[in-house]
């Protein structure tokens, strides 16, 4: 099953297996060297002269790796004594000759290097584990703080929008009431979408799924009409945090404009089609919002429109290096088109 076995890195982080204590390390080292000696005595007749340490090097390495520094030192010491007694000097004794002294020095250097490397590796692994656990805790704390910040910002925006709605009730002038309604709606829109614009790691979001959720939120909050919508994406572009708010507001304003001015009252086949694809030029991204409403009035010109929402959309498009247009639809209705530099391939 996937994940049933830890990776090689995880296995190495488990060693040494446990702190067994002085006596246990001593017994384990003696047992390992005893086995190594028996194996060496068994194959002695099959080996050419020499090789007194052949079976001891791997045992020292294995003991140091599995049981730690102290057990490795014990194994190296007992292995040196055993090889000195049985294989370095004739007659099985501890007599020291020039040749045996050189051989024992060589043995001490090799086993010391083995133990030091194993100890350094395991110490580095322990430090990496500690650092990784600390980073995981920091990442978790960062995510919690980030979500709390996003939650508070969104709540504050919603509260300001509610205050504007309350203030609207005290104003008799219809144009002022309408302006407050628009301001409250935009603040509510920003508050809703701010929860989904960013992830705690600062990464990008898939634009198609983002636009689908955005359209759903704007439709649900702007009208009681039944409006079907569909997102058609031919691009795998992703949206970066720096362009998220402007792009979201432009799309939200376009959808809200279609709901307010594009559809006839009681229209039962109201539909929005949001298309995401490549712009007219390479390295450009195009977002189109087409409705099947009543269409644009005769002689409509975007630069002469008195709609605050359309002026905001045009201004925001310029801020992110894009271009915004509103043209008649292919059959009826209208097409709001935003073209901007490609955010990500």
XYZ file of C-alpha atoms in Angstrom:
345
model
C 0.000 0.000 0.000
C 1.227 3.545 -0.651
C 2.964 4.936 2.364
C 3.296 1.540 4.068
C 7.080 1.780 4.139
C 9.094 4.831 5.088
C 11.584 6.293 2.662
C 15.310 5.537 2.918
C 15.877 8.869 4.582
C 13.285 8.050 7.235
C 14.940 4.694 7.950
C 18.322 6.290 8.555
C 16.798 8.794 10.951
C 15.749 5.946 13.250
C 19.336 4.985 14.064
C 20.820 4.451 16.530
C 17.839 2.359 17.510
C 17.863 3.090 21.226
C 20.028 4.096 24.145
C 20.526 0.620 25.620
C 22.847 1.522 28.458
C 26.475 0.689 29.179
C 26.023 -3.021 29.959
C 23.761 -3.668 26.957
C 26.172 -1.898 24.595
C 29.022 -3.989 26.015
C 27.138 -7.266 25.561
C 26.004 -6.356 22.041
C 29.546 -5.453 20.994
C 30.946 -8.705 22.468
C 28.279 -10.750 20.677
C 28.985 -9.084 17.361
C 32.733 -9.589 17.658
C 32.252 -13.216 18.747
C 30.266 -13.896 15.583
C 32.847 -12.080 13.465
C 35.636 -14.195 15.065
C 33.802 -17.463 14.431
C 33.225 -16.521 10.801
C 36.874 -15.501 10.400
C 38.085 -18.787 11.946
C 35.726 -20.758 9.710
C 37.002 -19.234 6.483
C 40.632 -18.961 7.572
C 41.745 -21.963 5.507
C 40.146 -20.517 2.387
C 41.901 -17.140 2.594
C 45.407 -16.270 1.466
C 47.810 -15.108 4.201
C 46.742 -11.857 5.787
C 43.297 -10.333 6.062
C 43.208 -10.455 9.885
C 40.474 -7.809 10.086
C 38.277 -9.000 7.221
C 35.185 -9.850 9.281
C 35.650 -7.175 11.945
C 35.315 -4.024 9.817
C 31.686 -4.670 8.786
C 30.698 -5.692 12.324
C 32.157 -2.501 13.818
C 30.338 -0.464 11.183
C 27.051 -2.302 11.767
C 27.207 -2.020 15.551
C 28.083 1.685 15.426
C 25.278 2.334 12.942
C 22.558 0.452 14.827
C 23.530 1.025 18.452
C 25.543 4.242 18.476
C 28.960 5.618 19.301
C 29.683 3.781 22.561
C 28.737 0.350 21.241
C 30.807 1.027 18.118
C 33.869 1.884 20.204
C 33.409 -1.311 22.237
C 33.129 -3.373 19.043
C 36.264 -1.774 17.589
C 38.205 -2.421 20.805
C 37.097 -6.063 21.126
C 37.642 -6.666 17.426
C 41.186 -5.331 17.670
C 41.961 -7.568 20.629
C 40.446 -10.634 18.959
C 42.305 -10.126 15.684
C 45.538 -9.404 17.576
C 45.197 -12.615 19.595
C 44.112 -15.044 16.882
C 45.319 -13.681 13.579
C 48.198 -11.212 13.993
C 50.677 -13.253 15.991
C 51.460 -16.954 15.723
C 50.555 -19.078 18.684
C 47.482 -17.073 19.702
C 48.987 -14.550 22.083
C 49.286 -10.798 22.564
C 52.949 -10.435 21.646
C 53.608 -7.154 19.820
C 55.898 -7.066 16.826
C 56.695 -4.304 14.397
C 54.343 -5.748 11.788
C 51.515 -6.356 14.223
C 51.855 -2.824 15.591
C 51.534 -1.367 12.082
C 48.535 -3.620 11.389
C 46.818 -2.606 14.636
C 47.481 1.070 13.887
C 45.897 0.596 10.475
C 42.924 -1.171 12.094
C 42.480 1.604 14.667
C 42.551 4.268 11.941
C 39.979 2.499 9.736
C 37.545 1.629 12.543
C 37.958 5.076 14.087
C 37.115 6.648 10.730
C 34.087 4.361 10.322
C 32.748 5.202 13.777
C 33.379 8.936 13.352
C 31.583 9.052 9.992
C 28.615 7.077 11.312
C 28.406 9.278 14.407
C 28.624 12.463 12.311
C 25.916 11.214 9.936
C 23.551 10.271 12.758
C 24.155 13.554 14.547
C 23.425 15.439 11.336
C 20.259 13.389 10.885
C 19.131 14.216 14.410
C 19.723 17.914 13.823
C 17.797 17.738 10.534
C 14.900 15.997 12.257
C 14.838 18.654 14.980
C 15.000 21.428 12.389
C 12.266 19.851 10.266
C 9.990 19.484 13.288
C 10.635 23.112 14.239
C 9.894 24.236 10.683
C 6.692 22.195 10.677
C 5.591 23.891 13.890
C 6.440 27.312 12.464
C 4.567 26.528 9.249
C 1.527 25.434 11.229
C 1.662 28.581 13.348
C 2.069 30.712 10.235
C -0.934 29.094 8.591
C -3.078 29.588 11.683
C -2.040 33.259 11.944
C -2.606 33.769 8.227
C -6.089 32.291 8.347
C -6.935 34.342 11.403
C -5.708 37.497 9.644
C -7.746 36.703 6.525
C -10.758 35.997 8.699
C -10.431 39.306 10.546
C -9.894 41.310 7.340
C -12.928 39.708 5.734
C -15.044 40.297 8.834
C -13.955 43.940 8.998
C -14.926 44.481 5.366
C -18.294 42.865 5.968
C -18.809 45.075 9.016
C -18.027 48.239 7.043
C -20.457 47.112 4.358
C -23.120 46.589 7.017
C -22.484 50.083 8.423
C -22.953 51.559 4.950
C -26.238 49.685 4.630
C -27.390 51.107 7.974
C -26.341 54.603 6.913
C -28.302 54.211 3.676
C -31.538 53.963 5.623
C -31.029 57.468 6.982
C -30.536 59.091 3.565
C -33.489 60.303 1.518
C -31.633 61.213 -1.663
C -32.015 58.329 -4.096
C -28.647 58.854 -5.855
C -26.821 58.870 -2.517
C -28.672 55.721 -1.460
C -27.686 54.069 -4.726
C -24.039 55.084 -4.236
C -24.023 53.587 -0.749
C -25.607 50.409 -2.084
C -22.856 50.098 -4.686
C -20.118 50.738 -2.125
C -21.591 48.161 0.268
C -21.898 45.592 -2.496
C -18.274 46.059 -3.555
C -17.025 45.753 0.007
C -19.065 42.592 0.489
C -17.615 41.196 -2.726
C -14.040 41.909 -1.637
C -14.760 40.394 1.770
C -16.105 37.192 0.270
C -13.397 36.642 -2.283
C -10.518 37.594 0.015
C -10.945 34.242 1.785
C -10.161 32.315 -1.390
C -7.625 34.548 -3.130
C -4.464 33.504 -1.328
C -2.996 30.417 0.225
C -0.696 30.678 3.290
C 2.370 29.693 1.258
C 1.879 32.614 -1.113
C 1.290 30.307 -4.054
C -0.789 30.872 -7.172
C -4.298 29.615 -7.767
C -5.780 27.879 -10.784
C -7.708 30.630 -12.538
C -10.532 28.493 -13.940
C -11.732 27.178 -10.570
C -11.240 30.617 -9.014
C -13.495 32.292 -11.608
C -16.152 29.607 -11.191
C -16.401 30.186 -7.440
C -16.260 33.958 -7.908
C -19.153 33.911 -10.378
C -21.181 31.730 -8.021
C -20.619 34.145 -5.120
C -21.500 37.274 -7.112
C -24.672 35.734 -8.589
C -25.893 34.491 -5.220
C -25.313 37.856 -3.546
C -26.610 40.110 -6.331
C -29.946 38.692 -7.418
C -32.738 36.251 -6.725
C -32.963 35.406 -10.423
C -31.965 31.960 -11.577
C -28.835 32.565 -13.631
C -26.889 29.661 -15.006
C -23.180 30.114 -15.531
C -20.421 28.100 -17.127
C -16.651 28.526 -17.096
C -14.878 27.378 -20.253
C -11.107 27.308 -19.835
C -8.617 26.618 -22.620
C -5.670 27.858 -20.582
C -3.870 26.448 -17.563
C -2.961 29.950 -16.393
C -2.647 30.570 -12.690
C -3.309 33.768 -10.820
C -0.662 35.393 -8.646
C -1.590 37.166 -5.396
C -0.493 40.581 -6.695
C -3.105 40.546 -9.504
C -5.816 38.641 -7.657
C -7.851 41.509 -6.179
C -7.918 43.680 -9.373
C -8.790 40.740 -11.603
C -11.454 39.506 -9.201
C -13.037 42.948 -8.968
C -13.081 43.387 -12.745
C -14.808 40.049 -13.247
C -17.184 40.723 -10.352
C -18.092 44.150 -11.759
C -18.700 42.652 -15.197
C -20.991 39.968 -13.783
C -22.833 42.480 -11.580
C -23.266 44.828 -14.563
C -24.744 42.001 -16.640
C -27.143 41.105 -13.821
C -28.243 44.712 -13.261
C -28.434 45.994 -16.833
C -28.137 43.014 -19.168
C -30.987 40.685 -18.240
C -34.604 41.556 -18.658
C -36.767 41.387 -15.519
C -38.016 37.851 -15.057
C -35.865 36.455 -17.889
C -36.087 32.698 -17.414
C -33.158 31.686 -19.627
C -30.539 34.008 -18.111
C -27.088 32.610 -18.683
C -23.478 33.708 -18.262
C -20.580 32.136 -20.101
C -17.093 32.871 -18.764
C -14.300 32.000 -21.166
C -10.637 31.835 -20.267
C -8.014 31.502 -22.989
C -5.155 33.053 -24.917
C -5.407 36.697 -25.915
C -5.037 38.163 -29.373
C -1.287 38.348 -28.819
C 0.990 35.685 -27.438
C 1.795 35.864 -23.742
C -1.571 37.533 -23.187
C -4.501 36.141 -21.254
C -8.125 36.840 -22.169
C -11.127 36.573 -19.846
C -14.545 37.028 -21.459
C -17.925 37.266 -19.696
C -20.798 36.925 -22.149
C -24.469 37.219 -21.208
C -27.600 36.474 -23.241
C -29.457 39.550 -22.051
C -31.013 42.450 -23.919
C -27.729 43.733 -25.295
C -26.072 47.143 -25.276
C -28.005 50.290 -26.052
C -27.579 51.887 -29.474
C -24.497 54.068 -29.703
C -22.949 52.640 -26.550
C -19.344 53.689 -25.925
C -17.436 52.420 -22.900
C -15.375 55.594 -22.508
C -18.570 57.649 -22.361
C -20.461 55.363 -20.011
C -21.672 56.832 -16.746
C -21.498 53.476 -14.960
C -19.186 53.646 -11.964
C -18.661 49.891 -12.090
C -17.466 49.992 -15.702
C -15.157 52.919 -14.936
C -13.703 50.952 -12.021
C -13.188 47.887 -14.242
C -11.417 49.985 -16.902
C -9.190 51.659 -14.313
C -8.235 48.375 -12.616
C -7.439 46.759 -15.969
C -4.980 49.554 -16.702
C -3.360 49.099 -13.289
C -2.444 45.473 -14.061
C -1.313 46.218 -17.617
C -4.515 44.995 -19.245
C -7.316 46.300 -21.450
C -11.043 46.146 -20.766
C -13.829 46.350 -23.347
C -17.574 45.849 -23.540
C -19.011 44.905 -26.935
C -22.233 43.374 -28.349
C -22.567 39.599 -28.010
C -22.393 37.075 -30.825
C -26.179 36.590 -30.844
C -27.589 38.955 -28.279
C -26.437 40.286 -24.971
C -22.939 41.672 -24.421
C -19.344 40.520 -24.009
C -17.096 42.019 -21.359
C -13.495 41.221 -22.299
C -10.399 41.627 -20.171
C -7.032 41.045 -21.813
C -3.890 41.228 -19.716
C -0.291 39.947 -19.623
C -0.132 36.213 -19.026
C 0.221 35.536 -15.311
C 1.648 32.035 -15.571
C 1.935 29.359 -18.179
